[in-house]
Amino acid sequence: MKKLFLLATTGLLAGCAGGKSPVGLALISNVKGPISATDHTVTSKKGASCAHNLLGIVASGDASIDSAKKKAGITKVSSVDYKTTGIFPFYGKTCVNVKGE
């Protein structure tokens, strides 16, 4: 029974609450990274969209570029980056940030 519990716990935590990171997975994360950039230099508007993960069991949210654009009313994108924060394996959050006009 003890081995079964250990195996189940290890299996549950193996893929939990990780997020995108330019430096790999860490116990505590707070990193930013690029997704893309364009020749458009005007950045009068900023939009963000996020997704969350709790224990690798519940994941929700819309961290898409399209969602971030719609929230800020952006039609011409200048740059897109992301920020990932979390405490592995308990909680993870990734936000996509879009700048443009």
mmCIF file of N, CA and C in Angstrom:
data_model
loop_
_atom_site.group_PDB
_atom_site.id
_atom_site.type_symbol
_atom_site.label_atom_id
_atom_site.label_comp_id
_atom_site.label_asym_id
_atom_site.label_seq_id
_atom_site.Cartn_x
_atom_site.Cartn_y
_atom_site.Cartn_z
ATOM 1 N N MET A 1 0.826 -1.191 0.000
ATOM 2 C CA MET A 1 0.000 0.000 0.000
ATOM 3 C C MET A 1 0.872 1.257 0.000
ATOM 4 N N LYS A 2 1.952 1.205 0.774
ATOM 5 C CA LYS A 2 2.854 2.347 0.855
ATOM 6 C C LYS A 2 3.497 2.629 -0.503
ATOM 7 N N LYS A 3 3.881 1.560 -1.227
ATOM 8 C CA LYS A 3 4.485 1.712 -2.548
ATOM 9 C C LYS A 3 3.488 2.282 -3.539
ATOM 10 N N LEU A 4 2.226 1.850 -3.443
ATOM 11 C CA LEU A 4 1.185 2.356 -4.329
ATOM 12 C C LEU A 4 0.971 3.850 -4.105
ATOM 13 N N PHE A 5 0.940 4.283 -2.846
ATOM 14 C CA PHE A 5 0.780 5.704 -2.523
ATOM 15 C C PHE A 5 1.956 6.515 -3.068
ATOM 16 N N LEU A 6 3.167 6.015 -2.886
ATOM 17 C CA LEU A 6 4.358 6.705 -3.375
ATOM 18 C C LEU A 6 4.341 6.797 -4.899
ATOM 19 N N LEU A 7 3.957 5.732 -5.563
ATOM 20 C CA LEU A 7 3.882 5.726 -7.018
ATOM 21 C C LEU A 7 2.822 6.702 -7.518
ATOM 22 N N ALA A 8 1.667 6.713 -6.876
ATOM 23 C CA ALA A 8 0.587 7.625 -7.272
ATOM 24 C C ALA A 8 0.990 9.080 -7.046
ATOM 25 N N THR A 9 1.608 9.371 -5.931
ATOM 26 C CA THR A 9 2.053 10.730 -5.627
ATOM 27 C C THR A 9 3.107 11.190 -6.620
ATOM 28 N N THR A 10 4.061 10.345 -6.923
ATOM 29 C CA THR A 10 5.102 10.681 -7.889
ATOM 30 C C THR A 10 4.489 10.928 -9.260
ATOM 31 N N GLY A 11 3.549 10.099 -9.654
ATOM 32 C CA GLY A 11 2.882 10.264 -10.940
ATOM 33 C C GLY A 11 2.113 11.565 -11.028
ATOM 34 N N LEU A 12 1.435 11.929 -9.953
ATOM 35 C CA LEU A 12 0.675 13.178 -9.947
ATOM 36 C C LEU A 12 1.583 14.405 -10.018
ATOM 37 N N LEU A 13 2.703 14.350 -9.334
ATOM 38 C CA LEU A 13 3.585 15.515 -9.288
ATOM 39 C C LEU A 13 4.545 15.598 -10.468
ATOM 40 N N ALA A 14 4.671 14.558 -11.233
ATOM 41 C CA ALA A 14 5.653 14.527 -12.320
ATOM 42 C C ALA A 14 5.402 15.584 -13.382
ATOM 43 N N GLY A 15 4.161 15.895 -13.698
ATOM 44 C CA GLY A 15 3.880 16.856 -14.760
ATOM 45 C C GLY A 15 3.094 18.046 -14.272
ATOM 46 N N CYS A 16 3.215 18.378 -13.036
ATOM 47 C CA CYS A 16 2.360 19.385 -12.436
ATOM 48 C C CYS A 16 2.849 20.807 -12.641
ATOM 49 N N ALA A 17 1.922 21.698 -12.838
ATOM 50 C CA ALA A 17 2.087 23.138 -12.701
ATOM 51 C C ALA A 17 3.375 23.701 -13.265
ATOM 52 N N GLY A 18 3.825 23.182 -14.353
ATOM 53 C CA GLY A 18 4.980 23.757 -15.033
ATOM 54 C C GLY A 18 4.512 24.757 -16.068
ATOM 55 N N GLY A 19 5.382 25.624 -16.492
ATOM 56 C CA GLY A 19 5.025 26.611 -17.497
ATOM 57 C C GLY A 19 6.186 26.872 -18.431
ATOM 58 N N LYS A 20 5.939 27.649 -19.456
ATOM 59 C CA LYS A 20 6.949 28.016 -20.435
ATOM 60 C C LYS A 20 8.044 28.834 -19.749
ATOM 61 N N SER A 21 9.297 28.520 -20.080
ATOM 62 C CA SER A 21 10.409 29.241 -19.479
ATOM 63 C C SER A 21 11.630 29.179 -20.384
ATOM 64 N N PRO A 22 12.324 30.308 -20.583
ATOM 65 C CA PRO A 22 13.530 30.288 -21.412
ATOM 66 C C PRO A 22 14.719 29.628 -20.713
ATOM 67 N N VAL A 23 14.605 29.377 -19.419
ATOM 68 C CA VAL A 23 15.725 28.799 -18.661
ATOM 69 C C VAL A 23 15.408 27.419 -18.096
ATOM 70 N N GLY A 24 14.266 26.858 -18.453
ATOM 71 C CA GLY A 24 13.890 25.544 -17.958
ATOM 72 C C GLY A 24 13.068 25.626 -16.683
ATOM 73 N N LEU A 25 12.668 24.483 -16.204
ATOM 74 C CA LEU A 25 11.814 24.389 -15.030
ATOM 75 C C LEU A 25 12.626 24.584 -13.752
ATOM 76 N N ALA A 26 12.067 25.325 -12.815
ATOM 77 C CA ALA A 26 12.719 25.559 -11.527
ATOM 78 C C ALA A 26 11.694 25.379 -10.414
ATOM 79 N N LEU A 27 12.165 25.228 -9.206
ATOM 80 C CA LEU A 27 11.270 25.086 -8.067
ATOM 81 C C LEU A 27 10.402 26.334 -7.911
ATOM 82 N N ILE A 28 11.012 27.505 -8.007
ATOM 83 C CA ILE A 28 10.287 28.775 -7.964
ATOM 84 C C ILE A 28 10.643 29.540 -9.236
ATOM 85 N N SER A 29 9.627 29.932 -9.998
ATOM 86 C CA SER A 29 9.854 30.599 -11.277
ATOM 87 C C SER A 29 9.278 32.001 -11.284
ATOM 88 N N ASN A 30 9.991 32.911 -11.917
ATOM 89 C CA ASN A 30 9.523 34.263 -12.180
ATOM 90 C C ASN A 30 10.354 34.775 -13.354
ATOM 91 N N VAL A 31 9.995 34.341 -14.575
ATOM 92 C CA VAL A 31 10.797 34.636 -15.753
ATOM 93 C C VAL A 31 9.947 35.251 -16.860
ATOM 94 N N LYS A 32 10.614 36.003 -17.724
ATOM 95 C CA LYS A 32 9.988 36.599 -18.906
ATOM 96 C C LYS A 32 10.761 36.138 -20.123
ATOM 97 N N GLY A 33 10.075 36.082 -21.257
ATOM 98 C CA GLY A 33 10.744 35.700 -22.490
ATOM 99 C C GLY A 33 10.000 36.213 -23.695
ATOM 100 N N PRO A 34 10.679 36.262 -24.833
ATOM 101 C CA PRO A 34 10.063 36.777 -26.063
ATOM 102 C C PRO A 34 9.278 35.697 -26.806
ATOM 103 N N ILE A 35 8.281 36.131 -27.542
ATOM 104 C CA ILE A 35 7.583 35.249 -28.467
ATOM 105 C C ILE A 35 7.826 35.753 -29.888
ATOM 106 N N SER A 36 7.550 37.053 -30.139
ATOM 107 C CA SER A 36 7.811 37.607 -31.461
ATOM 108 C C SER A 36 7.829 39.127 -31.415
ATOM 109 N N ALA A 37 8.333 39.719 -32.490
ATOM 110 C CA ALA A 37 8.354 41.169 -32.641
ATOM 111 C C ALA A 37 8.165 41.489 -34.118
ATOM 112 N N THR A 38 7.671 42.682 -34.399
ATOM 113 C CA THR A 38 7.449 43.111 -35.784
ATOM 114 C C THR A 38 8.165 44.431 -36.028
ATOM 115 N N ASP A 39 8.046 44.935 -37.239
ATOM 116 C CA ASP A 39 8.623 46.239 -37.582
ATOM 117 C C ASP A 39 7.775 47.392 -37.063
ATOM 118 N N HIS A 40 6.560 47.098 -36.636
ATOM 119 C CA HIS A 40 5.657 48.136 -36.119
ATOM 120 C C HIS A 40 6.167 48.605 -34.756
ATOM 121 N N THR A 41 6.439 49.903 -34.622
ATOM 122 C CA THR A 41 7.078 50.401 -33.400
ATOM 123 C C THR A 41 6.134 51.102 -32.431
ATOM 124 N N VAL A 42 4.904 51.380 -32.824
ATOM 125 C CA VAL A 42 3.967 52.071 -31.937
ATOM 126 C C VAL A 42 3.451 51.095 -30.891
ATOM 127 N N THR A 43 3.582 51.474 -29.609
ATOM 128 C CA THR A 43 3.120 50.605 -28.511
ATOM 129 C C THR A 43 2.211 51.376 -27.557
ATOM 130 N N SER A 44 1.187 51.999 -28.106
ATOM 131 C CA SER A 44 0.291 52.802 -27.274
ATOM 132 C C SER A 44 -0.685 51.961 -26.449
ATOM 133 N N LYS A 45 -0.842 50.689 -26.830
ATOM 134 C CA LYS A 45 -1.762 49.806 -26.103
ATOM 135 C C LYS A 45 -1.029 48.555 -25.654
ATOM 136 N N LYS A 46 -1.478 48.013 -24.500
ATOM 137 C CA LYS A 46 -0.901 46.781 -23.964
ATOM 138 C C LYS A 46 -2.035 45.869 -23.507
ATOM 139 N N GLY A 47 -1.963 44.615 -23.888
ATOM 140 C CA GLY A 47 -2.971 43.647 -23.473
ATOM 141 C C GLY A 47 -2.315 42.397 -22.924
ATOM 142 N N ALA A 48 -2.988 41.732 -22.012
ATOM 143 C CA ALA A 48 -2.453 40.505 -21.407
ATOM 144 C C ALA A 48 -3.560 39.471 -21.291
ATOM 145 N N SER A 49 -3.181 38.221 -21.448
ATOM 146 C CA SER A 49 -4.095 37.104 -21.213
ATOM 147 C C SER A 49 -3.309 36.008 -20.503
ATOM 148 N N CYS A 50 -3.958 35.330 -19.561
ATOM 149 C CA CYS A 50 -3.243 34.386 -18.691
ATOM 150 C C CYS A 50 -3.941 33.032 -18.583
ATOM 151 N N ALA A 51 -3.142 32.028 -18.266
ATOM 152 C CA ALA A 51 -3.650 30.690 -17.958
ATOM 153 C C ALA A 51 -2.977 30.223 -16.670
ATOM 154 N N HIS A 52 -3.704 29.445 -15.880
ATOM 155 C CA HIS A 52 -3.232 28.984 -14.572
ATOM 156 C C HIS A 52 -3.267 27.468 -14.507
ATOM 157 N N ASN A 53 -2.416 26.900 -13.670
ATOM 158 C CA ASN A 53 -2.383 25.457 -13.453
ATOM 159 C C ASN A 53 -2.240 25.213 -11.956
ATOM 160 N N LEU A 54 -3.116 24.385 -11.419
ATOM 161 C CA LEU A 54 -3.082 24.056 -9.995
ATOM 162 C C LEU A 54 -2.822 22.564 -9.843
ATOM 163 N N LEU A 55 -1.656 22.227 -9.332
ATOM 164 C CA LEU A 55 -1.251 20.846 -9.048
ATOM 165 C C LEU A 55 -1.259 19.923 -10.260
ATOM 166 N N GLY A 56 -1.269 20.494 -11.445
ATOM 167 C CA GLY A 56 -1.338 19.654 -12.633
ATOM 168 C C GLY A 56 -2.679 18.967 -12.776
ATOM 169 N N ILE A 57 -3.645 19.353 -11.960
ATOM 170 C CA ILE A 57 -4.976 18.740 -11.981
ATOM 171 C C ILE A 57 -5.976 19.655 -12.663
ATOM 172 N N VAL A 58 -5.920 20.939 -12.339
ATOM 173 C CA VAL A 58 -6.850 21.918 -12.903
ATOM 174 C C VAL A 58 -6.050 22.969 -13.659
ATOM 175 N N ALA A 59 -6.340 23.112 -14.941
ATOM 176 C CA ALA A 59 -5.703 24.142 -15.763
ATOM 177 C C ALA A 59 -6.813 24.940 -16.424
ATOM 178 N N SER A 60 -6.708 26.270 -16.357
ATOM 179 C CA SER A 60 -7.747 27.097 -16.960
ATOM 180 C C SER A 60 -7.153 28.411 -17.433
ATOM 181 N N GLY A 61 -7.891 29.062 -18.305
ATOM 182 C CA GLY A 61 -7.486 30.368 -18.798
ATOM 183 C C GLY A 61 -7.243 30.354 -20.289
ATOM 184 N N ASP A 62 -7.050 31.539 -20.833
ATOM 185 C CA ASP A 62 -6.792 31.724 -22.253
ATOM 186 C C ASP A 62 -5.569 32.620 -22.384
ATOM 187 N N ALA A 63 -4.424 32.021 -22.572
ATOM 188 C CA ALA A 63 -3.175 32.774 -22.699
ATOM 189 C C ALA A 63 -2.802 32.941 -24.168
ATOM 190 N N SER A 64 -3.798 33.191 -25.005
ATOM 191 C CA SER A 64 -3.535 33.331 -26.435
ATOM 192 C C SER A 64 -3.227 34.778 -26.799
ATOM 193 N N ILE A 65 -2.514 34.942 -27.898
ATOM 194 C CA ILE A 65 -2.225 36.277 -28.414
ATOM 195 C C ILE A 65 -3.519 36.970 -28.806
ATOM 196 N N ASP A 66 -4.422 36.233 -29.434
ATOM 197 C CA ASP A 66 -5.693 36.795 -29.868
ATOM 198 C C ASP A 66 -6.492 37.362 -28.695
ATOM 199 N N SER A 67 -6.524 36.638 -27.592
ATOM 200 C CA SER A 67 -7.246 37.109 -26.406
ATOM 201 C C SER A 67 -6.633 38.397 -25.857
ATOM 202 N N ALA A 68 -5.309 38.460 -25.790
ATOM 203 C CA ALA A 68 -4.637 39.669 -25.296
ATOM 204 C C ALA A 68 -4.887 40.851 -26.225
ATOM 205 N N LYS A 69 -4.883 40.606 -27.537
ATOM 206 C CA LYS A 69 -5.169 41.672 -28.509
ATOM 207 C C LYS A 69 -6.578 42.217 -28.322
ATOM 208 N N LYS A 70 -7.550 41.318 -28.186
ATOM 209 C CA LYS A 70 -8.950 41.727 -28.035
ATOM 210 C C LYS A 70 -9.166 42.533 -26.761
ATOM 211 N N LYS A 71 -8.530 42.127 -25.665
ATOM 212 C CA LYS A 71 -8.702 42.828 -24.391
ATOM 213 C C LYS A 71 -8.238 44.273 -24.465
ATOM 214 N N ALA A 72 -7.201 44.541 -25.277
ATOM 215 C CA ALA A 72 -6.644 45.897 -25.371
ATOM 216 C C ALA A 72 -7.092 46.629 -26.629
ATOM 217 N N GLY A 73 -7.826 45.969 -27.500
ATOM 218 C CA GLY A 73 -8.252 46.591 -28.745
ATOM 219 C C GLY A 73 -7.090 46.810 -29.712
ATOM 220 N N ILE A 74 -6.147 45.903 -29.728
ATOM 221 C CA ILE A 74 -4.965 46.019 -30.582
ATOM 222 C C ILE A 74 -5.256 45.398 -31.951
ATOM 223 N N THR A 75 -4.936 46.146 -33.008
ATOM 224 C CA THR A 75 -5.086 45.623 -34.365
ATOM 225 C C THR A 75 -3.737 45.468 -35.059
ATOM 226 N N LYS A 76 -2.741 46.238 -34.637
ATOM 227 C CA LYS A 76 -1.384 46.140 -35.199
ATOM 228 C C LYS A 76 -0.422 45.802 -34.069
ATOM 229 N N VAL A 77 0.177 44.637 -34.130
ATOM 230 C CA VAL A 77 1.044 44.144 -33.060
ATOM 231 C C VAL A 77 2.483 44.613 -33.245
ATOM 232 N N SER A 78 3.085 45.106 -32.160
ATOM 233 C CA SER A 78 4.505 45.476 -32.157
ATOM 234 C C SER A 78 5.361 44.347 -31.607
ATOM 235 N N SER A 79 4.946 43.810 -30.458
ATOM 236 C CA SER A 79 5.711 42.721 -29.853
ATOM 237 C C SER A 79 4.811 41.856 -28.981
ATOM 238 N N VAL A 80 5.275 40.626 -28.788
ATOM 239 C CA VAL A 80 4.569 39.677 -27.937
ATOM 240 C C VAL A 80 5.614 38.994 -27.070
ATOM 241 N N ASP A 81 5.376 38.974 -25.765
ATOM 242 C CA ASP A 81 6.249 38.234 -24.865
ATOM 243 C C ASP A 81 5.397 37.532 -23.821
ATOM 244 N N TYR A 82 6.034 36.820 -22.937
ATOM 245 C CA TYR A 82 5.292 36.110 -21.901
ATOM 246 C C TYR A 82 6.012 36.230 -20.567
ATOM 247 N N LYS A 83 5.255 35.978 -19.507
ATOM 248 C CA LYS A 83 5.818 35.923 -18.168
ATOM 249 C C LYS A 83 5.249 34.681 -17.493
ATOM 250 N N THR A 84 6.137 33.876 -16.933
ATOM 251 C CA THR A 84 5.734 32.672 -16.211
ATOM 252 C C THR A 84 6.159 32.788 -14.757
ATOM 253 N N THR A 85 5.215 32.556 -13.866
ATOM 254 C CA THR A 85 5.508 32.534 -12.433
ATOM 255 C C THR A 85 4.936 31.242 -11.868
ATOM 256 N N GLY A 86 5.542 30.769 -10.800
ATOM 257 C CA GLY A 86 4.992 29.574 -10.174
ATOM 258 C C GLY A 86 5.882 28.988 -9.116
ATOM 259 N N ILE A 87 5.297 28.074 -8.392
ATOM 260 C CA ILE A 87 5.998 27.291 -7.382
ATOM 261 C C ILE A 87 5.728 25.830 -7.738
ATOM 262 N N PHE A 88 6.738 25.182 -8.305
ATOM 263 C CA PHE A 88 6.591 23.802 -8.754
ATOM 264 C C PHE A 88 6.537 22.863 -7.561
ATOM 265 N N PRO A 89 5.666 21.939 -7.503
ATOM 266 C CA PRO A 89 4.664 21.501 -8.476
ATOM 267 C C PRO A 89 3.257 21.973 -8.136
ATOM 268 N N PHE A 90 3.147 23.027 -7.351
ATOM 269 C CA PHE A 90 1.847 23.413 -6.810
ATOM 270 C C PHE A 90 1.046 24.362 -7.693
ATOM 271 N N TYR A 91 1.695 25.388 -8.229
ATOM 272 C CA TYR A 91 0.966 26.427 -8.948
ATOM 273 C C TYR A 91 1.824 26.979 -10.077
ATOM 274 N N GLY A 92 1.188 27.257 -11.192
ATOM 275 C CA GLY A 92 1.881 27.874 -12.315
ATOM 276 C C GLY A 92 0.958 28.858 -13.020
ATOM 277 N N LYS A 93 1.542 29.927 -13.538
ATOM 278 C CA LYS A 93 0.761 30.937 -14.266
ATOM 279 C C LYS A 93 1.626 31.458 -15.405
ATOM 280 N N THR A 94 1.065 31.472 -16.614
ATOM 281 C CA THR A 94 1.755 32.038 -17.762
ATOM 282 C C THR A 94 0.846 33.083 -18.376
ATOM 283 N N CYS A 95 1.386 34.287 -18.572
ATOM 284 C CA CYS A 95 0.650 35.376 -19.204
ATOM 285 C C CYS A 95 1.349 35.767 -20.492
ATOM 286 N N VAL A 96 0.544 36.005 -21.527
ATOM 287 C CA VAL A 96 1.048 36.508 -22.798
ATOM 288 C C VAL A 96 0.753 37.994 -22.832
ATOM 289 N N ASN A 97 1.776 38.799 -23.122
ATOM 290 C CA ASN A 97 1.653 40.254 -23.151
ATOM 291 C C ASN A 97 1.863 40.740 -24.571
ATOM 292 N N VAL A 98 0.893 41.503 -25.077
ATOM 293 C CA VAL A 98 0.943 42.012 -26.441
ATOM 294 C C VAL A 98 0.994 43.532 -26.390
ATOM 295 N N LYS A 99 1.903 44.125 -27.179
ATOM 296 C CA LYS A 99 1.989 45.583 -27.295
ATOM 297 C C LYS A 99 1.725 45.959 -28.743
ATOM 298 N N GLY A 100 1.065 47.087 -28.942
ATOM 299 C CA GLY A 100 0.761 47.544 -30.295
ATOM 300 C C GLY A 100 -0.180 48.713 -30.278
ATOM 301 N N GLU A 101 -0.913 48.863 -31.383
ATOM 302 C CA GLU A 101 -1.919 49.944 -31.455
ATOM 303 C C GLU A 101 -3.220 49.432 -32.024
#
